[in-house]
Short mmCIF file of C-alpha atoms in Angstrom, two decimals:
data_model
loop_
_atom_site.label_atom_id
_atom_site.label_comp_id
_atom_site.label_asym_id
_atom_site.label_seq_id
_atom_site.Cartn_x
_atom_site.Cartn_y
_atom_site.Cartn_z
CA MET C 1 0.00 0.00 0.00
CA ARG C 2 2.81 2.43 0.91
CA LYS C 3 4.76 1.63 -2.26
CA ARG C 4 1.71 2.48 -4.38
CA GLY C 5 1.18 5.76 -2.54
CA HIS C 6 -2.09 4.81 -0.81
CA HIS C 7 -3.00 6.55 2.44
CA ARG C 8 -5.75 6.18 5.01
CA ARG C 9 -8.45 8.78 4.45
CA THR C 10 -9.04 11.28 7.23
CA GLY C 11 -12.70 11.84 7.93
CA THR C 12 -15.31 11.49 5.24
CA ARG C 13 -14.09 12.03 1.72
CA PRO C 14 -16.08 14.72 -0.11
CA THR C 15 -18.28 13.54 -2.92
CA ALA C 16 -17.09 13.86 -6.51
CA GLY C 17 -16.97 17.45 -7.67
CA SER C 18 -17.16 18.88 -4.15
CA ARG C 19 -14.45 21.05 -2.61
CA THR C 20 -13.13 21.65 0.88
CA HIS C 21 -12.18 25.32 0.21
CA VAL C 22 -8.82 24.63 1.86
CA LEU C 23 -5.45 25.28 0.21
CA ALA C 24 -2.18 23.77 1.40
CA LEU C 25 0.69 26.28 1.76
CA VAL C 26 4.20 24.83 2.06
CA VAL C 27 6.33 27.32 4.03
CA PRO C 28 10.16 27.22 4.41
CA LEU C 29 10.53 27.35 8.21
CA ARG C 30 14.21 26.47 8.35
CA ALA C 31 17.61 28.02 8.96
CA GLY C 32 18.66 30.39 6.19
CA ALA C 33 15.11 31.24 5.13
CA HIS C 34 14.42 34.93 4.64
CA ASP C 35 12.03 35.53 7.52
CA VAL C 36 10.71 38.90 6.35
CA VAL C 37 9.90 37.57 2.89
CA VAL C 38 8.21 34.48 4.34
CA GLN C 39 6.13 36.50 6.81
CA GLU C 40 4.94 38.97 4.17
CA PHE C 41 4.11 36.19 1.75
CA VAL C 42 2.15 34.15 4.29
CA THR C 43 0.25 37.19 5.59
CA ALA C 44 -0.82 38.17 2.08
CA ALA C 45 -1.76 34.60 1.17
CA ILE C 46 -3.92 34.23 4.27
CA ALA C 47 -5.68 37.54 3.58
CA GLU C 48 -6.31 36.69 -0.08
CA ALA C 49 -7.59 33.21 0.78
CA GLY C 50 -9.93 34.63 3.42
CA ALA C 51 -11.26 37.21 0.99
CA ARG C 52 -12.10 34.33 -1.38
CA ASP C 53 -13.71 32.14 1.31
CA HIS C 54 -10.80 29.74 1.55
CA ALA C 55 -8.63 28.59 4.46
CA LEU C 56 -4.91 27.78 4.41
CA LEU C 57 -3.30 24.62 5.78
CA LEU C 58 0.34 25.41 6.62
CA LEU C 59 2.96 22.72 5.99
CA THR C 60 6.62 23.35 6.78
CA ALA C 61 9.44 22.54 4.38
CA GLU C 62 10.76 19.93 6.84
CA ASP C 63 7.49 18.00 6.52
CA GLY C 64 8.66 17.05 3.04
CA PRO C 65 6.85 15.48 0.07
CA ALA C 66 5.13 12.88 2.28
CA ALA C 67 3.16 15.49 4.21
CA LEU C 68 2.22 17.21 0.97
CA ARG C 69 0.98 13.92 -0.46
CA ARG C 70 -1.08 13.16 2.65
CA ALA C 71 -2.72 16.59 2.71
CA VAL C 72 -3.88 16.40 -0.87
CA SER C 73 -4.52 12.70 -1.40
CA SER C 74 -6.76 12.63 1.69
CA SER C 75 -8.81 15.45 0.14
CA VAL C 76 -7.95 17.89 2.93
CA ALA C 77 -6.70 20.44 0.37
CA ASP C 78 -8.14 21.39 -3.02
CA GLY C 79 -4.89 22.96 -4.26
CA VAL C 80 -1.33 23.69 -3.23
CA VAL C 81 1.06 26.66 -3.07
CA VAL C 82 4.72 25.72 -2.63
CA MET C 83 7.39 28.21 -1.54
CA ASP C 84 11.20 27.94 -1.56
CA VAL C 85 11.37 25.99 -4.80
CA GLU C 86 14.63 24.25 -5.68
CA ALA C 87 16.18 23.45 -9.06
CA ALA C 88 15.53 19.70 -8.76
CA ASP C 89 12.63 19.96 -6.35
CA PRO C 90 11.30 16.51 -5.30
CA ARG C 91 7.85 17.99 -4.71
CA VAL C 92 7.33 18.51 -8.45
CA ALA C 93 6.87 14.78 -9.07
CA VAL C 94 4.53 14.53 -6.07
CA LEU C 95 2.35 17.38 -7.32
CA LEU C 96 2.18 15.92 -10.81
CA GLY C 97 1.13 12.57 -9.37
CA LEU C 98 -1.61 14.13 -7.25
CA GLY C 99 -3.13 15.94 -10.21
CA ARG C 100 -4.34 18.92 -8.17
CA PRO C 101 -3.97 22.62 -9.03
CA ALA C 102 -0.62 23.89 -7.78
CA VAL C 103 1.51 27.01 -7.93
CA LEU C 104 5.24 26.99 -7.25
CA ILE C 105 6.88 30.16 -5.91
CA GLY C 106 10.01 29.86 -8.01
CA VAL C 107 10.93 27.97 -11.14
CA PRO C 108 12.49 24.49 -10.98
CA ASP C 109 14.65 23.20 -13.81
CA ARG C 110 11.71 21.12 -15.07
CA PRO C 111 8.36 22.64 -14.09
CA ARG C 112 6.62 20.12 -16.38
CA GLY C 113 3.36 21.98 -16.77
CA LEU C 114 2.93 23.20 -13.19
CA GLY C 115 2.12 26.84 -12.50
CA CYS C 116 5.15 28.94 -11.47
CA LEU C 117 5.11 32.47 -10.07
CA ASP C 118 7.96 34.63 -8.87
CA LEU C 119 9.96 37.81 -9.27
CA ASP C 120 12.21 37.62 -12.31
CA PHE C 121 15.37 37.29 -10.24
CA ALA C 122 17.66 36.96 -13.26
CA ALA C 123 16.35 40.31 -14.51
CA ALA C 124 16.72 41.71 -10.97
CA GLY C 125 20.40 40.75 -10.87
CA ALA C 126 20.96 42.32 -14.28
CA LEU C 127 19.08 45.46 -13.23
CA CYS C 128 21.26 45.94 -10.13
CA LEU C 129 24.47 45.50 -12.11
CA GLY C 130 23.24 47.78 -14.89
CA HIS C 131 22.35 50.56 -12.45
CA LEU C 132 25.80 50.49 -10.85
CA ALA C 133 27.60 50.21 -14.20
CA GLY C 134 25.66 53.22 -15.41
CA LEU C 135 27.03 55.20 -12.47
CA GLY C 136 30.56 54.29 -13.51
CA HIS C 137 31.42 51.37 -11.21
CA ARG C 138 33.86 48.90 -12.77
CA HIS C 139 34.04 46.18 -10.09
CA VAL C 140 30.86 45.14 -8.29
CA ALA C 141 30.50 42.41 -5.65
CA LEU C 142 27.31 40.43 -5.00
CA ILE C 143 26.67 39.29 -1.44
CA GLY C 144 24.21 36.53 -2.07
CA SER C 145 22.09 34.12 -0.09
CA PRO C 146 23.62 31.74 2.49
CA PRO C 147 25.65 28.82 1.05
CA SER C 148 22.87 26.37 1.98
CA ALA C 149 20.55 28.09 -0.52
CA TYR C 150 22.99 27.42 -3.36
CA ARG C 151 23.57 23.84 -2.26
CA ARG C 152 19.82 23.24 -2.45
CA GLY C 153 19.61 25.03 -5.78
CA THR C 154 17.10 27.56 -4.44
CA SER C 155 15.53 29.16 -7.50
CA SER C 156 15.67 32.82 -6.46
CA ALA C 157 19.31 32.66 -5.33
CA THR C 158 20.70 30.90 -8.39
CA ARG C 159 18.74 32.96 -10.91
CA LEU C 160 19.86 36.28 -9.42
CA VAL C 161 23.53 35.24 -9.60
CA ARG C 162 23.03 34.14 -13.20
CA GLY C 163 21.51 37.47 -14.23
CA PHE C 164 24.12 39.48 -12.31
CA THR C 165 27.15 37.70 -13.79
CA ALA C 166 25.73 37.60 -17.32
CA GLU C 167 25.07 41.36 -17.32
CA ALA C 168 28.54 42.04 -15.92
CA ALA C 169 30.10 40.00 -18.72
CA ARG C 170 27.95 41.76 -21.32
CA ARG C 171 29.06 45.19 -20.08
CA GLY C 172 32.70 44.26 -19.50
CA ILE C 173 32.41 44.89 -15.73
CA ARG C 174 34.36 42.87 -13.17
CA SER C 175 32.07 40.95 -10.83
CA THR C 176 32.66 38.95 -7.66
CA THR C 177 30.02 36.73 -6.02
CA LEU C 178 30.11 35.83 -2.33
CA ALA C 179 28.04 33.69 0.02
CA TRP C 180 28.35 33.30 3.76
CA GLY C 181 26.19 32.55 6.77
CA ASN C 182 23.86 35.08 8.34
CA THR C 183 25.70 35.63 11.62
CA HIS C 184 27.13 39.06 12.36
CA TRP C 185 30.72 37.88 12.76
CA ARG C 186 30.69 35.81 9.59
CA THR C 187 29.55 38.87 7.71
CA LEU C 188 32.32 41.01 9.20
CA ARG C 189 34.94 38.38 8.35
CA GLY C 190 33.50 38.05 4.86
CA LEU C 191 33.80 41.79 4.24
CA ASP C 192 37.38 41.75 5.53
CA ALA C 193 38.24 38.97 3.08
CA LEU C 194 36.45 40.72 0.21
CA PHE C 195 38.29 44.03 0.52
CA SER C 196 41.60 42.30 1.24
CA ARG C 197 41.39 40.36 -2.00
CA HIS C 198 39.54 42.95 -4.10
CA PRO C 199 40.40 46.47 -2.88
CA ASP C 200 39.05 47.92 -6.15
CA VAL C 201 35.42 46.95 -5.40
CA THR C 202 33.37 50.16 -5.29
CA ALA C 203 29.82 48.79 -5.11
CA LEU C 204 27.86 45.98 -3.46
CA VAL C 205 24.62 44.22 -4.32
CA VAL C 206 23.14 42.51 -1.25
CA HIS C 207 20.64 39.70 -1.82
CA ASN C 208 20.49 38.58 1.80
CA GLU C 209 18.21 40.74 3.90
CA THR C 210 19.14 38.88 7.09
CA ALA C 211 22.79 39.88 6.66
CA LEU C 212 22.05 43.43 5.45
CA PRO C 213 22.31 45.15 8.86
CA SER C 214 25.65 43.43 9.48
CA VAL C 215 26.90 44.46 6.03
CA LEU C 216 26.13 48.11 6.79
CA ALA C 217 27.73 47.82 10.22
CA GLY C 218 30.79 46.16 8.72
CA LEU C 219 31.25 48.91 6.16
CA SER C 220 31.03 51.53 8.92
CA ARG C 221 33.52 49.55 11.00
CA ARG C 222 35.98 49.73 8.12
CA GLY C 223 35.46 53.47 7.79
CA LEU C 224 33.64 53.14 4.46
CA ARG C 225 30.85 55.67 3.96
CA VAL C 226 27.80 54.85 1.83
CA PRO C 227 27.68 56.13 -0.89
CA ASP C 228 30.80 58.36 -0.73
CA ASP C 229 33.23 55.45 -0.55
CA ILE C 230 31.07 52.53 -1.65
CA SER C 231 27.62 52.17 -3.21
CA LEU C 232 25.05 49.57 -2.14
CA VAL C 233 21.92 48.11 -3.72
CA ALA C 234 19.68 45.85 -1.62
CA VAL C 235 17.37 43.20 -3.05
CA CYS C 236 14.76 42.97 -0.31
CA PRO C 237 11.18 43.90 0.62
CA GLU C 238 10.57 47.64 0.78
CA SER C 239 9.32 47.26 4.35
CA LEU C 240 12.76 46.05 5.42
CA ALA C 241 14.60 48.81 3.58
CA ALA C 242 12.44 51.40 5.35
CA HIS C 243 13.84 50.34 8.74
CA HIS C 244 17.36 51.52 7.91
CA PRO C 245 18.35 55.14 8.61
CA LEU C 246 20.10 55.19 5.23
CA GLU C 247 17.79 55.55 2.22
CA LEU C 248 18.68 52.35 0.39
CA THR C 249 18.56 51.90 -3.35
CA THR C 250 16.50 48.73 -3.72
CA VAL C 251 15.07 46.19 -6.06
CA ALA C 252 11.99 45.23 -4.10
CA ILE C 253 10.93 41.61 -3.54
CA PRO C 254 7.14 41.95 -3.91
CA ALA C 255 6.33 39.24 -1.36
CA ARG C 256 2.84 40.53 -0.60
CA GLU C 257 1.90 40.76 -4.27
CA ILE C 258 3.24 37.27 -5.01
CA GLY C 259 1.43 35.80 -2.00
CA ALA C 260 -1.91 37.19 -3.12
CA LEU C 261 -1.32 36.24 -6.77
CA ALA C 262 -0.40 32.67 -5.82
CA VAL C 263 -3.69 32.13 -4.02
CA GLU C 264 -5.61 33.87 -6.80
CA THR C 265 -3.93 31.66 -9.39
CA VAL C 266 -4.67 28.36 -7.60
CA ILE C 267 -8.30 29.30 -7.10
CA GLY C 268 -8.45 30.31 -10.77
CA GLN C 269 -7.12 26.87 -11.73
CA LEU C 270 -9.78 25.22 -9.56
CA ALA C 271 -12.45 27.19 -11.42
CA GLY C 272 -10.92 26.33 -14.79
CA ALA C 273 -10.24 30.00 -15.53
CA THR C 274 -6.43 29.86 -15.30
CA GLU C 275 -4.02 27.59 -17.15
CA PRO C 276 -0.71 26.54 -15.56
CA GLY C 277 2.25 28.53 -16.83
CA ILE C 278 5.32 30.50 -15.77
CA ARG C 279 4.71 34.09 -14.69
CA LEU C 280 7.69 36.22 -13.65
CA LEU C 281 7.10 39.73 -12.32
CA ALA C 282 9.36 42.42 -13.79
CA PRO C 283 11.73 43.89 -11.17
CA GLU C 284 11.73 47.60 -10.38
CA LEU C 285 14.70 49.54 -9.04
CA ALA C 286 14.16 52.51 -6.73
CA ALA C 287 17.30 54.69 -6.82
CA ARG C 288 17.95 56.41 -3.49
CA THR C 289 20.92 57.82 -1.61
CA SER C 290 22.92 54.59 -1.13
CA THR C 291 24.23 54.62 -4.72
CA ALA C 292 26.38 57.24 -6.42
CA PRO C 293 29.31 57.39 -8.87
CA PRO C 294 32.47 55.73 -7.56
CA PRO C 295 35.02 57.84 -5.69
CA LEU C 296 37.95 59.26 -7.66
CA ARG C 297 41.12 57.28 -7.05
#
């Protein structure tokens, strides 16, 4: 029975054609997850589901494909929204086997007909590099997600690096990519190593909102003023950028918009009004006081 994927039904199974008006939401509650992004996404998804007379069943990433299979095959959930999608995500095969409407937040290597929704992170990486190159910077460093995100092949992390490095090559700009853990001291040591090896770096792109406060503190500790000595672009939710005394140039992660759209899309699939496909939201850069032309040397 287990080998064939059969599970004991919980409660009374709804009759054919009926719905529970419950959606399963798989949330990445693990180390290295971007808490602000997750919170904003979940809050928006809950609000959108409630406005459409649906409830959300929260499943954590650690629950794995088995929990996802149980929730849907037992008819608890009509459809599924999956966050923190990886390149070779094992949940793709599970979702295809269940045959229920699903939306992935991210794009795996082989989406195979499932709905995918996300910010266009490759375009976001290119946009950050292009903005800094337009100001005259010739060597830009990307402080990316924690190493665990790249080991898992997390879609947003890998696509942003791809777009960043490709745009740098296209423009003839030197680029350096870095990844370290989110602790304060690791960030400080990482900055020390960066400027020791690459003293000509004049701009940073930070795609790690958890490490962002430590990055700013580390620059100040080294006596580097933003933007007089070094420019900085943050890829993060606008709500997080607003908490810093410095007006940060940002490419916003529209977590609230994506959360609402994900729920809307799954419910649209249930009604037969929406076909599965890949939808990537165009990034927008808000230029503020943390970026400027590089200092004269």
